[in-house]
Coordinates of C-alpha atoms and ligand atoms in Angstrom, one line a residue:
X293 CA 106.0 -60.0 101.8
X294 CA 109.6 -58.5 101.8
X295 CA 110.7 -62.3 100.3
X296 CA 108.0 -61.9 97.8
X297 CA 109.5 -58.6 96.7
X298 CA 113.0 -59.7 96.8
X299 CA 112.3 -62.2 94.2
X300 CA 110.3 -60.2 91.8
X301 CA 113.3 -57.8 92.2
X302 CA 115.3 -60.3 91.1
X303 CA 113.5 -61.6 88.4
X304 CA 113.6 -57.6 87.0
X305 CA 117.4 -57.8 87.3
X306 CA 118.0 -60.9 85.7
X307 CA 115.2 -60.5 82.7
X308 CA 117.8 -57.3 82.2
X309 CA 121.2 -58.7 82.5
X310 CA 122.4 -59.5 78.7
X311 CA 124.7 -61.6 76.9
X312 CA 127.7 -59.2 77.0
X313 CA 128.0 -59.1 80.4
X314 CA 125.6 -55.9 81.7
X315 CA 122.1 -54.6 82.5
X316 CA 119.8 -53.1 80.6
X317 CA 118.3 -49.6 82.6
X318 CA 114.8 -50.5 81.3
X319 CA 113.7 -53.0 78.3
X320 CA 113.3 -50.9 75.0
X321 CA 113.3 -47.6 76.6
X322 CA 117.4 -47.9 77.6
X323 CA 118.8 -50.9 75.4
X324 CA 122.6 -50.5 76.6
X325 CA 124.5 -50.0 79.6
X326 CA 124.5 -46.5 81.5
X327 CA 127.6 -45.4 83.7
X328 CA 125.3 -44.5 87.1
X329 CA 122.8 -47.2 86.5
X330 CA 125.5 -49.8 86.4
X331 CA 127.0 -49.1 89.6
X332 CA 123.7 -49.1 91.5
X333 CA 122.6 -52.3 90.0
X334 CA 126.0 -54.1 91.2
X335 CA 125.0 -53.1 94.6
X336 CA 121.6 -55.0 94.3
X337 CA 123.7 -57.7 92.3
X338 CA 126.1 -58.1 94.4
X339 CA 123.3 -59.7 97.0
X340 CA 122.6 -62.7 95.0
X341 CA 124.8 -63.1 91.9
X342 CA 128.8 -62.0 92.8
X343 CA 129.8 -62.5 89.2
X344 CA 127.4 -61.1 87.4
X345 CA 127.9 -57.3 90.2
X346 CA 131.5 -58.2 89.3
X347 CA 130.8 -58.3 85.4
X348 CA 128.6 -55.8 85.5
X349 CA 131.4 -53.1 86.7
X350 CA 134.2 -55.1 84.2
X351 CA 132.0 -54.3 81.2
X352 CA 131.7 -50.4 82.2
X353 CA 135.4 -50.2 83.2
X354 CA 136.3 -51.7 80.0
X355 CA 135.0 -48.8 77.8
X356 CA 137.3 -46.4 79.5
X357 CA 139.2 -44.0 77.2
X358 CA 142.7 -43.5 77.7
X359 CA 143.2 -40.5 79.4
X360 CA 140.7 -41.9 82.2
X361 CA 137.0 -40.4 81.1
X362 CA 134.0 -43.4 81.6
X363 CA 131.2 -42.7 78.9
X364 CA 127.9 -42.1 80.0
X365 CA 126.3 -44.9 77.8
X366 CA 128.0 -47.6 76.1
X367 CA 126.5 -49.1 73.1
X368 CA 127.4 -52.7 72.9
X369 CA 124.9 -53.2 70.1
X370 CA 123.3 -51.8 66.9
X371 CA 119.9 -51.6 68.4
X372 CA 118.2 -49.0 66.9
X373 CA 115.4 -48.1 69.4
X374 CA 117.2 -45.3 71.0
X375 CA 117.7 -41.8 70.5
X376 CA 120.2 -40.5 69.8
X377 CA 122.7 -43.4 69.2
X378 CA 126.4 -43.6 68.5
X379 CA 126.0 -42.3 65.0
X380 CA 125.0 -39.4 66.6
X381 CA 127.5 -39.4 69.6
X382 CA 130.3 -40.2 67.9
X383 CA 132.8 -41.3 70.5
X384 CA 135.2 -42.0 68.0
X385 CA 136.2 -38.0 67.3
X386 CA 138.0 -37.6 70.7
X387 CA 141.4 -39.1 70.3
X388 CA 141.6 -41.0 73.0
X389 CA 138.3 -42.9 73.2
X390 CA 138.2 -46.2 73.3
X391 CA 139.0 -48.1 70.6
X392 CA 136.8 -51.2 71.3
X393 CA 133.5 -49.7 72.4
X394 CA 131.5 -47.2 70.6
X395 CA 130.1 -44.8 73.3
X396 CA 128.7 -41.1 73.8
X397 CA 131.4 -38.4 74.6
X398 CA 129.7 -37.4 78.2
X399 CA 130.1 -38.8 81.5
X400 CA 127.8 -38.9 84.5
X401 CA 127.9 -39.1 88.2
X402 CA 131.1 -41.1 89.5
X403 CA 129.4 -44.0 91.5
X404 CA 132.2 -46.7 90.4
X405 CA 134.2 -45.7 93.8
X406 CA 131.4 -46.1 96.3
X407 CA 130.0 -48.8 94.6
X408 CA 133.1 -51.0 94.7
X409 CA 133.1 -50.3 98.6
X410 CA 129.9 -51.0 99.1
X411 CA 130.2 -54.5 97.1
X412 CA 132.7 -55.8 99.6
X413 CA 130.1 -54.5 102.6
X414 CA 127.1 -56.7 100.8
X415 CA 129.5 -60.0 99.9
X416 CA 130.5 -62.5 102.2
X417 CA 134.0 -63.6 100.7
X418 CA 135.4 -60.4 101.8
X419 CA 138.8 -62.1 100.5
X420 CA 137.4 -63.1 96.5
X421 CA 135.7 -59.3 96.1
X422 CA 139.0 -57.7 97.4
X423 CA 140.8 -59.1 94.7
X424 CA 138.7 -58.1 91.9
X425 CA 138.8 -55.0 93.6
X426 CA 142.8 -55.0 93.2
X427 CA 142.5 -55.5 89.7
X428 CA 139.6 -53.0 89.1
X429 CA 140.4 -49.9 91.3
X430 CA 143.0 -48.0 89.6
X431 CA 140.9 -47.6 86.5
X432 CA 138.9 -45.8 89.2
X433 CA 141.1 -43.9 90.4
X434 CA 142.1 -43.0 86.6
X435 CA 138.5 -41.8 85.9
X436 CA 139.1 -39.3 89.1
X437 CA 142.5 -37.8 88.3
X438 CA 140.5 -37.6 85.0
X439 CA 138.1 -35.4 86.7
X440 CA 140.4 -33.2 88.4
X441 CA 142.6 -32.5 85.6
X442 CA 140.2 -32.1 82.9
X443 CA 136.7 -30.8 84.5
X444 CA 138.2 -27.7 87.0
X445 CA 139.6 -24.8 84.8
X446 CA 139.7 -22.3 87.4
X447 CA 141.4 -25.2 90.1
X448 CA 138.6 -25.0 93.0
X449 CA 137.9 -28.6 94.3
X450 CA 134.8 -28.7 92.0
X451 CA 134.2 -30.3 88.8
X452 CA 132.1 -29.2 85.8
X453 CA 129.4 -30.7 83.8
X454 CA 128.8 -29.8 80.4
X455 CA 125.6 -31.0 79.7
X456 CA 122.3 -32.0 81.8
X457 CA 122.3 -35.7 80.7
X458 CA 125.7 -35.7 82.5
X459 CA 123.6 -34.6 85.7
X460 CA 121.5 -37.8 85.5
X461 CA 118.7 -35.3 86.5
X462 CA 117.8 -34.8 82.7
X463 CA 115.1 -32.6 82.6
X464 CA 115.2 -31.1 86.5
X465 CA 113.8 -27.4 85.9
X466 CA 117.0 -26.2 87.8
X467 CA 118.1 -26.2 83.8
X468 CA 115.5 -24.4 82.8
X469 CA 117.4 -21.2 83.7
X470 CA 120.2 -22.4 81.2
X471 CA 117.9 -22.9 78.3
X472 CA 116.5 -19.4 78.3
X473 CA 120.5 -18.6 77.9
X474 CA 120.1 -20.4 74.5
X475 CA 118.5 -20.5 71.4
X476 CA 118.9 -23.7 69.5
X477 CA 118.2 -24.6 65.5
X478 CA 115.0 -26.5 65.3
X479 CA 116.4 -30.4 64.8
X480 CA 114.7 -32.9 63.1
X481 CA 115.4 -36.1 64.5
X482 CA 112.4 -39.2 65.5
X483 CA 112.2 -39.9 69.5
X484 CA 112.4 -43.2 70.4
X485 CA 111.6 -42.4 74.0
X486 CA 107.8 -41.4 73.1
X487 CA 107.2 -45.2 71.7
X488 CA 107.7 -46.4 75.3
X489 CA 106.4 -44.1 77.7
X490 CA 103.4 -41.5 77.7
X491 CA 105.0 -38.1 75.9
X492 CA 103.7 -36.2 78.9
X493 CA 106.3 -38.2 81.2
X494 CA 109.3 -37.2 78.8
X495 CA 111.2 -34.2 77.9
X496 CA 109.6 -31.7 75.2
X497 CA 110.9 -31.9 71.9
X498 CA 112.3 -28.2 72.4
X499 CA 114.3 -29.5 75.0
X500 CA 115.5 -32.1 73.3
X501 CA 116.5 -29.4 70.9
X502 CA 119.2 -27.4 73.1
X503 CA 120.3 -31.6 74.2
X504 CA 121.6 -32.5 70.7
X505 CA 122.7 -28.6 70.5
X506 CA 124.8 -29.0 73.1
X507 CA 126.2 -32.1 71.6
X508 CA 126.9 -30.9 68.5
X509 CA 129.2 -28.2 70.0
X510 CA 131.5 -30.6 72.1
X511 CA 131.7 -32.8 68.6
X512 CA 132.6 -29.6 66.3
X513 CA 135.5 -29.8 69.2
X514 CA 136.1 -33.2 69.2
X515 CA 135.2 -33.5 72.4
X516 CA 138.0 -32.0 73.6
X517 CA 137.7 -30.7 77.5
X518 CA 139.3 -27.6 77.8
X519 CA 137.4 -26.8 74.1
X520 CA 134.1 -27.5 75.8
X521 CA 135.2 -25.6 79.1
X522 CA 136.1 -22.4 77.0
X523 CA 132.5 -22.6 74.6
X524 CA 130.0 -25.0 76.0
X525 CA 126.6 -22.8 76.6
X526 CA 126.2 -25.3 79.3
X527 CA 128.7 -25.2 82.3
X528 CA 127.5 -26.1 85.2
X529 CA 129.1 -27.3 88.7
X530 CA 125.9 -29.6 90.1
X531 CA 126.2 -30.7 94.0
X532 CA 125.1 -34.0 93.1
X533 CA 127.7 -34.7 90.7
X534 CA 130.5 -33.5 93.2
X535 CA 129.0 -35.2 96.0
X536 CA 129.3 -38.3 94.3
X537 CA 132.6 -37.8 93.5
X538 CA 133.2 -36.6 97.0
X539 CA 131.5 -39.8 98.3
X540 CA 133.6 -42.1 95.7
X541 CA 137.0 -40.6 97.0
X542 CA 136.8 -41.4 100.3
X543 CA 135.8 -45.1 99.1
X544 CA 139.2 -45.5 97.1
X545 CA 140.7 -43.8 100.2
X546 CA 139.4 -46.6 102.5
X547 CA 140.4 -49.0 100.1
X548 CA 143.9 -48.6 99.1
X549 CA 144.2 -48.3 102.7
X550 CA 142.4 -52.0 103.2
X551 CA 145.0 -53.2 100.4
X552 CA 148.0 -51.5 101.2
X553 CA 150.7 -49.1 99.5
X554 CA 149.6 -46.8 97.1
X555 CA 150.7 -43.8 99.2
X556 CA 151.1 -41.5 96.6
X557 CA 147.7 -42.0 95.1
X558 CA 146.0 -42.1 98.9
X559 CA 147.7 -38.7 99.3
X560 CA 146.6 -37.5 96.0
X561 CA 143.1 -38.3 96.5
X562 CA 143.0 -37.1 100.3
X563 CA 144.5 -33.6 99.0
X564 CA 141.8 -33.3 96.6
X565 CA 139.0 -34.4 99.1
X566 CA 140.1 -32.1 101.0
X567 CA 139.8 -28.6 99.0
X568 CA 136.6 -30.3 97.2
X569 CA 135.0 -30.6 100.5
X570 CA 135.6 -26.8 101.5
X571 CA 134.8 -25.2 97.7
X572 CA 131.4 -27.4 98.2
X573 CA 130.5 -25.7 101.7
X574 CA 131.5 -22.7 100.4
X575 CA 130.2 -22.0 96.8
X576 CA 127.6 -24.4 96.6
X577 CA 125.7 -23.6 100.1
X578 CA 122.8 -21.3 99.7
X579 CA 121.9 -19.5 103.2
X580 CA 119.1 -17.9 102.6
X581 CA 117.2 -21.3 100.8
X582 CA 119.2 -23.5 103.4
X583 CA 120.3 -25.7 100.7
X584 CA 123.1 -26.8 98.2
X585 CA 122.4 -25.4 94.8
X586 CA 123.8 -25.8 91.3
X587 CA 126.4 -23.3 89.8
X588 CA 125.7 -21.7 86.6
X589 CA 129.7 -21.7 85.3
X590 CA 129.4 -20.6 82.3
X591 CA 127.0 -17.2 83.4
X592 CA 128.7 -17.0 86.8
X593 CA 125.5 -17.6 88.6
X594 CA 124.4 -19.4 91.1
X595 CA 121.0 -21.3 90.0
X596 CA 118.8 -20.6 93.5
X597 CA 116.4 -24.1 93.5
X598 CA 116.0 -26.6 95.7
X599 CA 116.0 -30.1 94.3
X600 CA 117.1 -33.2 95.5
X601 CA 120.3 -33.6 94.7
X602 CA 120.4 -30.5 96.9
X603 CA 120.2 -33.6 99.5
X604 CA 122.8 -35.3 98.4
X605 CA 125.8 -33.6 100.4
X606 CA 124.3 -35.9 103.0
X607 CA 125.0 -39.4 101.9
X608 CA 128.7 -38.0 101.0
X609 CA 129.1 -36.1 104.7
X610 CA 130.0 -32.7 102.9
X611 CA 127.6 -30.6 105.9
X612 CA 128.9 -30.3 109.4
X613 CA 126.3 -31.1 111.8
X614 CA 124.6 -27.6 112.3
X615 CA 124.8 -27.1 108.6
X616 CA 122.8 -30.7 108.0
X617 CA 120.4 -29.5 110.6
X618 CA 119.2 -26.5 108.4
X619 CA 119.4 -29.0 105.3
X620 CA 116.6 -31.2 106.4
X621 CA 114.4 -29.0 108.2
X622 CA 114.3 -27.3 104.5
X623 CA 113.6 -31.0 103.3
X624 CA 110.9 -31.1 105.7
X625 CA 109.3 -28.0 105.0
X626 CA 109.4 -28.1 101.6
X627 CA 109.2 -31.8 101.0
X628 CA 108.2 -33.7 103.6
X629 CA 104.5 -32.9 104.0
X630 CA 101.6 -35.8 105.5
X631 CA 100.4 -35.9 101.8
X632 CA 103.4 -36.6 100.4
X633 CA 106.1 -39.5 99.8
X634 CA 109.5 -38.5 100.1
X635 CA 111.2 -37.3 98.3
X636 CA 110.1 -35.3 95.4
X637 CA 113.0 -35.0 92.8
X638 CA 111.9 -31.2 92.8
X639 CA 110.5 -28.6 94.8
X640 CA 106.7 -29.2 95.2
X641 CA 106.6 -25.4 96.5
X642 CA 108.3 -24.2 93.4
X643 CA 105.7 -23.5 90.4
X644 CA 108.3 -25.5 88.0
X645 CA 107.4 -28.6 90.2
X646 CA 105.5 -31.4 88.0
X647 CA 104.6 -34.6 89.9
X648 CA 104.9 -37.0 87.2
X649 CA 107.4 -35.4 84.4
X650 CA 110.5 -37.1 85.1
X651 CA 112.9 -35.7 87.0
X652 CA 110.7 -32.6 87.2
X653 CA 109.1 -33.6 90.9
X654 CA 108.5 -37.8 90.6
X655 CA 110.3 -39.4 93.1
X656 CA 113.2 -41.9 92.2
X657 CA 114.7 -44.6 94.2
X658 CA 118.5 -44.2 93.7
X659 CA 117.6 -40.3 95.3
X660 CA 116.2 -42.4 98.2
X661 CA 118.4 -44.9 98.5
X662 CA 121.2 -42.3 98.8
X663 CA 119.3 -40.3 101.1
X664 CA 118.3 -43.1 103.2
X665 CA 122.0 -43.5 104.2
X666 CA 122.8 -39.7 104.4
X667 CA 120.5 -39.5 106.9
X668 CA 121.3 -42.2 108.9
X669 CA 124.5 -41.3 109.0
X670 CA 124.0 -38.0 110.7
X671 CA 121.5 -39.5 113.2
X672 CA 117.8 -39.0 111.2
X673 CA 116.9 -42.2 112.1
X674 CA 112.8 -41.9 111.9
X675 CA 112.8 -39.8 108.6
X676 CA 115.5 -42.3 107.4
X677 CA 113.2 -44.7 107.9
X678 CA 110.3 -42.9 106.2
X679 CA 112.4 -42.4 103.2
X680 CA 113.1 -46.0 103.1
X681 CA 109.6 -47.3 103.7
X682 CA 107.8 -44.8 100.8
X683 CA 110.5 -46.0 98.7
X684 CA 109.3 -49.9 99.7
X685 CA 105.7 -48.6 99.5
X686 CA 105.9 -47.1 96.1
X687 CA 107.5 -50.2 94.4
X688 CA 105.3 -52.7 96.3
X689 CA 102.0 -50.7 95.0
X690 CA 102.8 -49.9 91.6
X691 CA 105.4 -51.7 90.8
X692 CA 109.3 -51.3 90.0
X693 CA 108.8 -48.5 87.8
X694 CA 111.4 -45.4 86.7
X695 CA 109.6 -42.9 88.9
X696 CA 106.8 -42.3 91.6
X697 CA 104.3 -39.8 91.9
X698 CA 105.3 -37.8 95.1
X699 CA 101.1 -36.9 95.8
X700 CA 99.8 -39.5 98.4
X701 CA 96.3 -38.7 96.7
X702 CA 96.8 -38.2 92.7
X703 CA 92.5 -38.5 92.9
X704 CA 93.4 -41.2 90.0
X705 CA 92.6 -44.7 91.2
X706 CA 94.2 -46.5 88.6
X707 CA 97.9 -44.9 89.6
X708 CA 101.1 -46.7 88.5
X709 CA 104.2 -45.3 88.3
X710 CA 106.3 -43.0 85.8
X711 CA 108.5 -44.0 82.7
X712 CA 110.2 -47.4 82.1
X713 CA 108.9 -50.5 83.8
X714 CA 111.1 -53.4 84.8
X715 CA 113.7 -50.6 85.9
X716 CA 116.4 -52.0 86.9
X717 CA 117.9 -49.7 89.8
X718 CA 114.6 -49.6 91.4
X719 CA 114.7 -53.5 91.7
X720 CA 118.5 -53.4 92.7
X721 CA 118.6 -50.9 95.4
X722 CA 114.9 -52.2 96.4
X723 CA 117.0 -55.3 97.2
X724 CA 119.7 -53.2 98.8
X725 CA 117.1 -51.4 101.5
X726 CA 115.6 -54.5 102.3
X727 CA 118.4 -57.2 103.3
Ligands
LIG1081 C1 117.8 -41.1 81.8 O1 118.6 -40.5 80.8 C2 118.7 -40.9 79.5 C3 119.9 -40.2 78.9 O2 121.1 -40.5 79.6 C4 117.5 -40.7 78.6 O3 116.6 -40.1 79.0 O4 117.6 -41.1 77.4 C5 118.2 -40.5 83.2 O5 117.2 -40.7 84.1 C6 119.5 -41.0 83.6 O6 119.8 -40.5 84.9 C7 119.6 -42.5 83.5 O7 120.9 -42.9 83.8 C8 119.2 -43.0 82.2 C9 119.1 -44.6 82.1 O8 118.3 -45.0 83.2 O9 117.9 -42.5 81.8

């Protein structure tokens, strides 16, 4: 059974690996290569195929602009059945985008370091995926100093995110806060999305509206950071953004330390950790809910919802060990009910929750997987394991979809899962839980 599933895992991963040297997320939902998505599927990759995990993070790493920023999509081809595309995007106003690659002018979550460690855990010629490593880290390291430089106008240890694609949690109701900030022009514009998958598993239209708003402002700026910091409606500093780039820091740390030298850049990227590690307990902690939350920047608010990249301070050991205590008794409580998989993407006590829209309450391996090793880390060994086991369960049952249905009893027999089929991280991380 788990070799059975191993295969058909593989089979997803190869069916999605193109020509140019990357994975598709999904077949016609996502036709190009995704920053986040990339990085977990060189970690399932990396298991059976070493050059194509190594390609894989090549092909991202060579759309990097020069002053260190990694797009959030790269579009190595013309294909037309996505919206919104590079026409719309338009990498190419930002002076220092790349050249080569036409790509959008937003980022999301900073895997790349992690990732790169966690290909020479997988590997066995420890020797072969250092080198590569060598040659690929300082682009890495680039794409943080990027970060730190360019994404913390008031200097606190946290970055910003200036718009919800950026999140990778697209349509999380923790926005919804943020949209009733803003009132966007109607846009006309065809979805794509809504050929592939059921409408009611997508955004709305009107959000789509304040997305391509949002957009439009960075591009009347060129894309230019500081621009965006100073008029971008959304500003917002998201725990699971900063935890991955909490988590991918301490990977480059342990690295140039396995190569050697680098001094000043180890003690560049430890100064940072540290501050980013304190302004995260600090700002982001919510007492009262007994969970990280999001900061509203641009508002100065903090946005009070529990979600679960509220989790994912764990898997980048931001809590102290009383703090992670509270953390997942409110996982529990809130999440972790007999009738339910973990873990919901959303609150299922919150009235915004939605068990099969998206990111609004479906559950999504790469939250799992993440989880999974948080919570083994700080000793949760039997819900790590129920974590890992719904996530096995869900894909074995309905397939290697996009998202899960959280509800152990939906009362609909014929249940599959949510969004894209074929989807790649699922089948790589899938891969990933059970070696
Ligand atoms: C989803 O986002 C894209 C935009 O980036 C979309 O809806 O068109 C998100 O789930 C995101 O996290 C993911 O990286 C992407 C590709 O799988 O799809």
């Amino acid at each position: 059974m788990k070799e059975n599933l191993i295969h058909r895992a593989i089979d997803v991963l190869d069916a999605n690996f193109q020509e140019g040297g990357f994975t598709i997320p999904s077949k016609g939902l996502y036709p190009f290569q995704w920053k986040w998505d990339s990085g977990f599927i060189a970690i399932g990759l990396a298991h059976y195929n070493t050059d194509h995990a190594k390609k894989e993070i090549e092909t991202l790493l060579n759309a990097q602009w020069d002053n260190g920023f990694i797009p959030h999509i790269v579009f190595h081809t013309d294909d037309d059945s996505y919206f919104p595309g590079h026409d719309f995007h338009r990498s190419d106003l930002h002076p220092l985008s790349s050249k080569k690659y036409k790509s959008t002018g937003m980022t999301q979550p900073p895997v790349t370091g992690f990732v790169l460690q966690d290909m020479l855990r997988i590997v066995e010629d420890k020797e072969d995926m250092l080198d590569f490593i060598k040659g690929q880290i300082d682009k890495v390291y680039d794409n943080h100093v990027y970060f730190y430089e360019n994404r913390d106008p008031q200097n606190e240890g946290l970055v910003y995110i200036y718009h919800n694609w950026e999140s990778g949690t697209d349509n999380s109701p923790v926005w919804d806060d943020i949209w009733d900030t803003m009132n966007p022009p109607e846009y006309t514009f065809e979805r794509k999305d809504t050929t592939h998958v059921d409408a009611s598993e997508r955004p709305s239209k009107r959000e789509y509206d304040h997305y391509l708003y949002i957009i439009d402002i960075a591009k009347q700026n060129n894309y230019d950071d500081a621009k965006i910091a100073e008029l971008s409606p959304f500003l917002v500093q998201d725990p699971l953004f900063n935890a991955m780039l909490i988590k991918s820091n301490q990977a480059l740390i342990e690295l140039y330390e396995i190569i050697g030298g680098n001094d000043d850049k180890i003690t560049y990227l430890k100064k940072n950790q540290e501050r980013s590690i304190a302004a995260f307990n600090q700002k982001l902690w919510d007492a009262e809910l007994g969970a990280y939350v999001h900061y509203d920047l641009r508002n100065n608010t903090p946005i009070r919802h529990v979600s679960s990249s509220s989790f994912s301070p764990l898997f980048a050991a931001i809590p102290s060990k009383e703090r992670a205590e509270v953390l997942v008794n409110t996982m529990m409580e809130r999440f972790g009910g007999d009738d339910k998989y973990l873990c919901a993407s959303f609150d299922p006590t919150n009235d915004r929750f939605n068990p099969r829209k998206y990111w609004r309450g479906p559950v999504w391996i790469n939250m799992n997987w993440m989880l999974y090793r948080g919570l083994k880390e700080y000793g949760y060994t039997d819900i790590a394991e129920r974590v890992k086991n719904d996530s096995i369960e869900l894909v074995e049952r309905d397939g290697f979809f996009e998202y899960f249905d959280c509800r152990k009893d939906t009362g609909d027999e014929t249940r599959k899962g949510y969004g894209g089929d074929n989807f790649s991280w699922s089948a790589a991380l899938i891969i990933d839980l059970l070696k």
